[in-house]
mmCIF file of C-alpha atoms in Angstrom:
data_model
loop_
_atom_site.group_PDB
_atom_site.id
_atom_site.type_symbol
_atom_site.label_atom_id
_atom_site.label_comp_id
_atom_site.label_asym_id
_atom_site.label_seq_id
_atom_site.Cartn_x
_atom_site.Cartn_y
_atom_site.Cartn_z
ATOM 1 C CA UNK A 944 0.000 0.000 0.000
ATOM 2 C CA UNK A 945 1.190 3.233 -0.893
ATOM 3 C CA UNK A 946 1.604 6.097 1.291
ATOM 4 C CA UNK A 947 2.362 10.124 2.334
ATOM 5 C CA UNK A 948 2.435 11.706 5.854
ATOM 6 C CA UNK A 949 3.171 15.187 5.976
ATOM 7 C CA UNK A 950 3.143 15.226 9.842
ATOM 8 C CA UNK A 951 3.052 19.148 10.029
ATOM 9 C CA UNK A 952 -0.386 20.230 9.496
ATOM 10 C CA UNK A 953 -0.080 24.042 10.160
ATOM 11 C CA UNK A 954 3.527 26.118 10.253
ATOM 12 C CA UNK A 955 3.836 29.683 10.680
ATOM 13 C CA UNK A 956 7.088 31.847 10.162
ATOM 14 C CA UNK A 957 7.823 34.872 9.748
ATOM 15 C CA UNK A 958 9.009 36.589 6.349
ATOM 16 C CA UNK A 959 12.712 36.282 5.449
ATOM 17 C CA UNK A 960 13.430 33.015 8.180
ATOM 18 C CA UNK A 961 13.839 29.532 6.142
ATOM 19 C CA UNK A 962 10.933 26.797 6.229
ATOM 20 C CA UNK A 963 11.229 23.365 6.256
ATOM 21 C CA UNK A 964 8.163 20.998 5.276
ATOM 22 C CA UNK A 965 7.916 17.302 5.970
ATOM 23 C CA UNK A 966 7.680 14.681 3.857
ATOM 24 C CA UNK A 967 7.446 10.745 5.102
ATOM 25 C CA UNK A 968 6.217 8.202 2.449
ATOM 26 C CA UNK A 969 5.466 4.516 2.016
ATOM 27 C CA UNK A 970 5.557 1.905 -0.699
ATOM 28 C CA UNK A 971 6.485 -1.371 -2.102
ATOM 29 C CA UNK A 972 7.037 -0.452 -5.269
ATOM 30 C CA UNK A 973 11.385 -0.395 -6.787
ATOM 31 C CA UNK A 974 10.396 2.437 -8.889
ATOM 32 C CA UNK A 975 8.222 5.550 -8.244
ATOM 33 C CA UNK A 976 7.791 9.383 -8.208
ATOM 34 C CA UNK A 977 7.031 12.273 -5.920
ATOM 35 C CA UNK A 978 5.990 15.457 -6.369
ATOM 36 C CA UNK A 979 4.946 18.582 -4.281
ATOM 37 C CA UNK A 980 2.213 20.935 -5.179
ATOM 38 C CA UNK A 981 1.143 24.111 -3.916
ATOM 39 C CA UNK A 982 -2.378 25.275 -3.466
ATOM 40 C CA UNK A 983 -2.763 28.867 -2.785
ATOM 41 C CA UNK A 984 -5.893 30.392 -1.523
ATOM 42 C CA UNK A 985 -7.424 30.525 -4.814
ATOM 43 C CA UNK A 986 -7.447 26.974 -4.824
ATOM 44 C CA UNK A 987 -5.496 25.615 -7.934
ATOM 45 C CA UNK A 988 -2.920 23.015 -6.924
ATOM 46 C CA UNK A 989 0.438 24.540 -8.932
ATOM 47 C CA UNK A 990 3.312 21.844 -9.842
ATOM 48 C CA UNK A 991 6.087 22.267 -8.225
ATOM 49 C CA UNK A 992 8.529 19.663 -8.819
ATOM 50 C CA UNK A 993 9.058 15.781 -9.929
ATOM 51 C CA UNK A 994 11.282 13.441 -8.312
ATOM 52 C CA UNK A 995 12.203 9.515 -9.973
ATOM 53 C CA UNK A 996 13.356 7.148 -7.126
ATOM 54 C CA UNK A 997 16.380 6.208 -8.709
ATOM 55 C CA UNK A 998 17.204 9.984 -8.840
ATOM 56 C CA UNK A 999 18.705 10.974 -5.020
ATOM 57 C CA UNK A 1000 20.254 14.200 -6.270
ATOM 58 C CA UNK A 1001 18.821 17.065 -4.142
ATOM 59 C CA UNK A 1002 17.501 20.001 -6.777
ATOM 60 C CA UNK A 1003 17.449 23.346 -6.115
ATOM 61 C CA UNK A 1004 14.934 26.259 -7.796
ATOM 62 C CA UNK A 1005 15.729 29.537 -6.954
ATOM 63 C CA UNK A 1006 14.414 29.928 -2.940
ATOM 64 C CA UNK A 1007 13.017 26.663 -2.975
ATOM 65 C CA UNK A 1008 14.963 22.969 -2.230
ATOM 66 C CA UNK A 1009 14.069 19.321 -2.192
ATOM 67 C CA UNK A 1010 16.008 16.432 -0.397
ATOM 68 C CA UNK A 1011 15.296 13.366 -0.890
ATOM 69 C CA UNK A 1012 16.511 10.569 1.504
ATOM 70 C CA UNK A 1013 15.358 7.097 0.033
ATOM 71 C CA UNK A 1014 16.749 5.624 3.502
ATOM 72 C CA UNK A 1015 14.340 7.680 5.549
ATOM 73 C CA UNK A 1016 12.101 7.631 2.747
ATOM 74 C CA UNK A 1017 11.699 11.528 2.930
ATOM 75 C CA UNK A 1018 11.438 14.025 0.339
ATOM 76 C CA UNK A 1019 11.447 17.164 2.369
ATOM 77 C CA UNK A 1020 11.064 20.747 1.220
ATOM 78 C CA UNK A 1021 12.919 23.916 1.749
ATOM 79 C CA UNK A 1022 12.180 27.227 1.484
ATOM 80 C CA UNK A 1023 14.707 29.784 1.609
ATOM 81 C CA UNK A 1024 14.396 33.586 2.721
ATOM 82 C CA UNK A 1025 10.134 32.768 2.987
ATOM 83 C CA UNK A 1026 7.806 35.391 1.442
ATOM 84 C CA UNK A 1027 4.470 36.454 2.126
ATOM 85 C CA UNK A 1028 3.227 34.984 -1.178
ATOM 86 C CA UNK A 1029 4.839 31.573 -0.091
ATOM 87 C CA UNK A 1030 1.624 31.537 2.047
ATOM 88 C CA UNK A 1031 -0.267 28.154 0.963
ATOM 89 C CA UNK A 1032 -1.317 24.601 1.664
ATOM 90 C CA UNK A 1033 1.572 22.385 0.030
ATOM 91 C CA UNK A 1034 0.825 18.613 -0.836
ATOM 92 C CA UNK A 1035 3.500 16.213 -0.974
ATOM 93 C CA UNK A 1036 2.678 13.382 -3.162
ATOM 94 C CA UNK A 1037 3.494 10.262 -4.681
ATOM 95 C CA UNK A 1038 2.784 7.847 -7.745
ATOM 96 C CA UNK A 1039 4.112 4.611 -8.846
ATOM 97 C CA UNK A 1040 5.856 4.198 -11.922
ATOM 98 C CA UNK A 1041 3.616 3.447 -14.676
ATOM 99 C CA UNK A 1042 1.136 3.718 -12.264
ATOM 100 C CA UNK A 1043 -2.098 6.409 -12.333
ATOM 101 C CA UNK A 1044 -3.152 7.515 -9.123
ATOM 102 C CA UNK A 1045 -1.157 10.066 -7.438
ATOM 103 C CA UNK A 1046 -1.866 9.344 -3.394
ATOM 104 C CA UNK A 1047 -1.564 12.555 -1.464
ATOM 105 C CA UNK A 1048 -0.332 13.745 2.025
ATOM 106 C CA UNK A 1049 -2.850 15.700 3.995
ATOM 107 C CA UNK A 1050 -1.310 18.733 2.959
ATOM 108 C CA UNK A 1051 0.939 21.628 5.313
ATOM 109 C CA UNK A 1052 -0.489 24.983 5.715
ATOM 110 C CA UNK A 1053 1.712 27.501 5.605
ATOM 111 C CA UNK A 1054 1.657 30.917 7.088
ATOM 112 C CA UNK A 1055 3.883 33.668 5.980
ATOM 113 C CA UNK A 1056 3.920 36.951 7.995
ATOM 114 C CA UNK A 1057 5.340 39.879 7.023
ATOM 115 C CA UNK B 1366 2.867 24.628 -21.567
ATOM 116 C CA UNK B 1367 1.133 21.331 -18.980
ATOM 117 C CA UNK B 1368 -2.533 24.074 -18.817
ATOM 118 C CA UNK B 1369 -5.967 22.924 -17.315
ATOM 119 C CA UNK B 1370 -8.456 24.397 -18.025
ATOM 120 C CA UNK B 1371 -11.717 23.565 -15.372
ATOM 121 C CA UNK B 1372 -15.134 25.646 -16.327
ATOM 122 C CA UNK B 1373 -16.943 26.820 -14.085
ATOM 123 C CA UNK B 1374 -14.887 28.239 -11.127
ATOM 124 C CA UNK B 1375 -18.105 29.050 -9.210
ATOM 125 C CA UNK B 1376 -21.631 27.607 -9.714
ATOM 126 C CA UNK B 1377 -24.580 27.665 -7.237
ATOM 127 C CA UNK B 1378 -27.431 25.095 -8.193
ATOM 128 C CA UNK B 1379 -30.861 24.591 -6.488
ATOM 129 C CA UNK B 1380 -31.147 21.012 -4.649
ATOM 130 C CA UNK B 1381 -32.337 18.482 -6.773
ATOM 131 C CA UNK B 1382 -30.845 19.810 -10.194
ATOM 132 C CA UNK B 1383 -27.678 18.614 -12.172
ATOM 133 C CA UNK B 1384 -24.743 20.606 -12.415
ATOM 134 C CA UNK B 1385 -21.796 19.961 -15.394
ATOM 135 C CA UNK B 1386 -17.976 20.917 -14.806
ATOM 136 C CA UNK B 1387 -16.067 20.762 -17.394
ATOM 137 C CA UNK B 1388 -12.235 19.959 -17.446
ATOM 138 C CA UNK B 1389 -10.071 20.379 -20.497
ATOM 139 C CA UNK B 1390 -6.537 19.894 -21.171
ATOM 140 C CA UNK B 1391 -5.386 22.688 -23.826
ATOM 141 C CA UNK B 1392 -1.984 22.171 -24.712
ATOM 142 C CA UNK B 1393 -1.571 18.988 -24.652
ATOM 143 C CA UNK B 1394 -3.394 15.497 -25.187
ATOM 144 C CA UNK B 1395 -4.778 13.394 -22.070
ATOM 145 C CA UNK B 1396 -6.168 9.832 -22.128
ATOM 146 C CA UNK B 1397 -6.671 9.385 -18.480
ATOM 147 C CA UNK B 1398 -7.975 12.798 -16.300
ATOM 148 C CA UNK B 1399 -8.633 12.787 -12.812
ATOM 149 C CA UNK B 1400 -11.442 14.131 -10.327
ATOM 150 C CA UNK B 1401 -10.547 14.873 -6.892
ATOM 151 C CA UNK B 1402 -12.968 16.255 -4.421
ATOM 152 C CA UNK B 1403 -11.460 18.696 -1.395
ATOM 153 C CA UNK B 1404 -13.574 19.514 1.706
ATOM 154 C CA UNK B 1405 -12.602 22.619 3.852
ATOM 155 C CA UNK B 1406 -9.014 22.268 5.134
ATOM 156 C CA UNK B 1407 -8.465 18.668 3.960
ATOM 157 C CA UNK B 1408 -6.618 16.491 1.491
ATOM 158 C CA UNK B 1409 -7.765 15.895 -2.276
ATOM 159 C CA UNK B 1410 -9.605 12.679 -2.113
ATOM 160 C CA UNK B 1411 -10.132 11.114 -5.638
ATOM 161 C CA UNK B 1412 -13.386 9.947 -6.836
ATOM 162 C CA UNK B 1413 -12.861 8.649 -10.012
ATOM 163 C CA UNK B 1414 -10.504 8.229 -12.860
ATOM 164 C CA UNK B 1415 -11.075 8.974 -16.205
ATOM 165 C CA UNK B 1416 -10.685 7.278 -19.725
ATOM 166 C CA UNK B 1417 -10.736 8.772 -22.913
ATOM 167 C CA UNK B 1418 -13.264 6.554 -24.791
ATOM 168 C CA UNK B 1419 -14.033 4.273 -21.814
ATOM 169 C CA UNK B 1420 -15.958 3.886 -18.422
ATOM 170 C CA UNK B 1421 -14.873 6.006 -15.805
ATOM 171 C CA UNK B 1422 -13.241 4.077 -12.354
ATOM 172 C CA UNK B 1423 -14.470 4.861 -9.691
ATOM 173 C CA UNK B 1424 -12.997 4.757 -5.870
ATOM 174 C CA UNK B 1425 -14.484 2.991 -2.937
ATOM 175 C CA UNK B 1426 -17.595 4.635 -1.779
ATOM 176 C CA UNK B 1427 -18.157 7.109 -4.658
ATOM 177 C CA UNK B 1428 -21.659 6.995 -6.341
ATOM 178 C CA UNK B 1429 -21.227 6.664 -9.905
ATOM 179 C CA UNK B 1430 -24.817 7.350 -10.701
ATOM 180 C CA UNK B 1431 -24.975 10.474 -8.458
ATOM 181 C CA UNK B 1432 -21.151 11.351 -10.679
ATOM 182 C CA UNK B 1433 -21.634 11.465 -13.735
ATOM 183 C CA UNK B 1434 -17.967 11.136 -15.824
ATOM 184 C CA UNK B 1435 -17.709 11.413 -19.592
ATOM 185 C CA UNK B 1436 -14.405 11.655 -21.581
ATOM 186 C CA UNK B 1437 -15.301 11.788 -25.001
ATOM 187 C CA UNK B 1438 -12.087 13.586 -26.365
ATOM 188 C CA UNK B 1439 -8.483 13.277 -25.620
ATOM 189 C CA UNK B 1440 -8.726 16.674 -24.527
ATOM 190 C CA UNK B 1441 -11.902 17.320 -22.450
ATOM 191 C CA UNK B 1442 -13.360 15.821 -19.773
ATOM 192 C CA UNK B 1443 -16.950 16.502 -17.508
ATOM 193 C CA UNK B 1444 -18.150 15.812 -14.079
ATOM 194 C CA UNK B 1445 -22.050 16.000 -13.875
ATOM 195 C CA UNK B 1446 -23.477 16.138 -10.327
ATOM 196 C CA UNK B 1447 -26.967 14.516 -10.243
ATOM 197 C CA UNK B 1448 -29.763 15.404 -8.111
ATOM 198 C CA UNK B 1449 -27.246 17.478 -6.150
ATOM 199 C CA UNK B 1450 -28.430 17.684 -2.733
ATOM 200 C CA UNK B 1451 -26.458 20.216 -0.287
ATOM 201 C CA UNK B 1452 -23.869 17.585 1.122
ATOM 202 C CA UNK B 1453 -22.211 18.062 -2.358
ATOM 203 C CA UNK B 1454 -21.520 21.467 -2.065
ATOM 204 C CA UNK B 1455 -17.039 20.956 -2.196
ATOM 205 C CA UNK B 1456 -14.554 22.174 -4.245
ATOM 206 C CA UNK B 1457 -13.951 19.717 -7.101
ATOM 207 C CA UNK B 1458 -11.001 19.620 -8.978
ATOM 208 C CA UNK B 1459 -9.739 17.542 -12.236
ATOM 209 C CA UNK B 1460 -6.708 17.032 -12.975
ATOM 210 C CA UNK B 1461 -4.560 16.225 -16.405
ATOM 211 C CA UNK B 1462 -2.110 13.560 -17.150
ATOM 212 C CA UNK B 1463 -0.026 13.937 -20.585
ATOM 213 C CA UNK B 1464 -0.442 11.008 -22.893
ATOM 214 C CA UNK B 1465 3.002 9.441 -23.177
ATOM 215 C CA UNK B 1466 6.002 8.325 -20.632
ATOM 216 C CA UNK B 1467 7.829 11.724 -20.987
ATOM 217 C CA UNK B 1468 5.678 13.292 -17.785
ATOM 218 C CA UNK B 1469 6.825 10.958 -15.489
ATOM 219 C CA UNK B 1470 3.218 10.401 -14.251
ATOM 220 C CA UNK B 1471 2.543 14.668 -13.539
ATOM 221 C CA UNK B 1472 -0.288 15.048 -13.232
ATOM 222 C CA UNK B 1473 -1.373 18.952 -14.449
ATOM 223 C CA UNK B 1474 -4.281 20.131 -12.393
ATOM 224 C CA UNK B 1475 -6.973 22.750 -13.573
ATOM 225 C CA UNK B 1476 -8.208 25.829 -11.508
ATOM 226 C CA UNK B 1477 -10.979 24.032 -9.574
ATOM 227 C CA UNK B 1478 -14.482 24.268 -9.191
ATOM 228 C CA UNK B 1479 -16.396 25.538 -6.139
ATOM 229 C CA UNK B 1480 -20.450 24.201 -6.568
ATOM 230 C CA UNK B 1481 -22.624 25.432 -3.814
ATOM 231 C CA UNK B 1482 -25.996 23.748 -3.562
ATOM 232 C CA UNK B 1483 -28.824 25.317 -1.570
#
């Protein structure tokens, strides 16, 4: 069975300090992906990146950072310097390869104050 | 490019009446779409999945009389809530996934719908 605790449910920061959101996940399958998504308060869910499991090389975006442990199963996110427009609900998620459904984690809300 | 395109953002309906949402993929081609429902502070749980030119699967527990899924095109796909009754009011939302290995299973979503039944 697949999967995805994001154990945080609420963080708040203020502007400019660095945020760290949780990612935990479970499956059996060799071969998979993750993502993370943002959802802002308008509601769309905005793509933010795409991880294969054979790929443990951390990637880095501008402000934003992903690290992937496959030992602790984690794919944790990073965001440097946080802004008030960094305020959302971000889903960690993951899918099997060749697989369809994406399973998602209940999602970290994120407050941002100037 | 990867744009969703979900129509209509709001709708209000009257209990008992059917409401459409429509979900289309504009830039590029999808044989499977996705609809997720989200209540109020929680996780997207998906109802169905569906299949350009085939039945619609649907999850555990979700009525596939009361949602209604059609995929006719490669590029469009609708939700149509029957009888809607208030419980339904939730934000749906579909989302996309590009025909072909090169997306690595992303899945695109589109801007979501809010339907509020009274």
């Amino acid at each position: 069975a697949q999967k995805v605790t994001q154990a945080q449910t609420e963080i708040s920061v203020v502007e400019k300090e660095d945020v760290t959101l949780d990612c935990v996940y479970e499956t059996r399958d060799t071969t998979y992906y993750l993502f993370w998504y943002k959802q802002p308060p308008s509601g769309e869910l905005v793509f933010l990146i795409r991880r294969n499991s054979f790929d443990e090389q951390n990637e880095i975006s501008g402000r934003y950072s992903w690290n992937f442990q496959k030992s602790t199963s984690s794919f944790n996110f990073t965001i440097t310097a946080s802004q008030v427009v960094d305020s959302a609900v971000y889903f960690c998620a993951l899918s099997a390869f060749g697989g369809f459904k994406t399973i998602f984690g209940a999602g970290t809300r994120l407050f941002v104050k100037a | 490019g990867a744009v969703v395109s979900q129509h209509p953002s709001w709708v209000i309906c009257k209990s008992g009446t059917s409401v459409k949402i429509e979900c289309r993929s504009l830039d590029f081609q999808a044989t499977t779409m996705f609809w997720y429902r989200q209540f109020p502070k929680q996780s997207l749980m998906l109802m169905a999945t569906s299949n350009e030119g085939s039945k619609a699967t649907y999850e555990q527990g979700v009525e596939k009389d009361k949602f209604l899924i059609n995929h006719a095109s490669l590029t469009l796909s609708t939700l149509t809530v029957t009888s809607a009754h208030p419980e339904d009011s939730s934000f749906y939302i579909c989302s996309a996934r590009p025909t072909g290995v090169v997306s690595g299973n992303t899945i695109y979503f589109g801007e979501g719908s809010w339907l509020t039944v009274v």
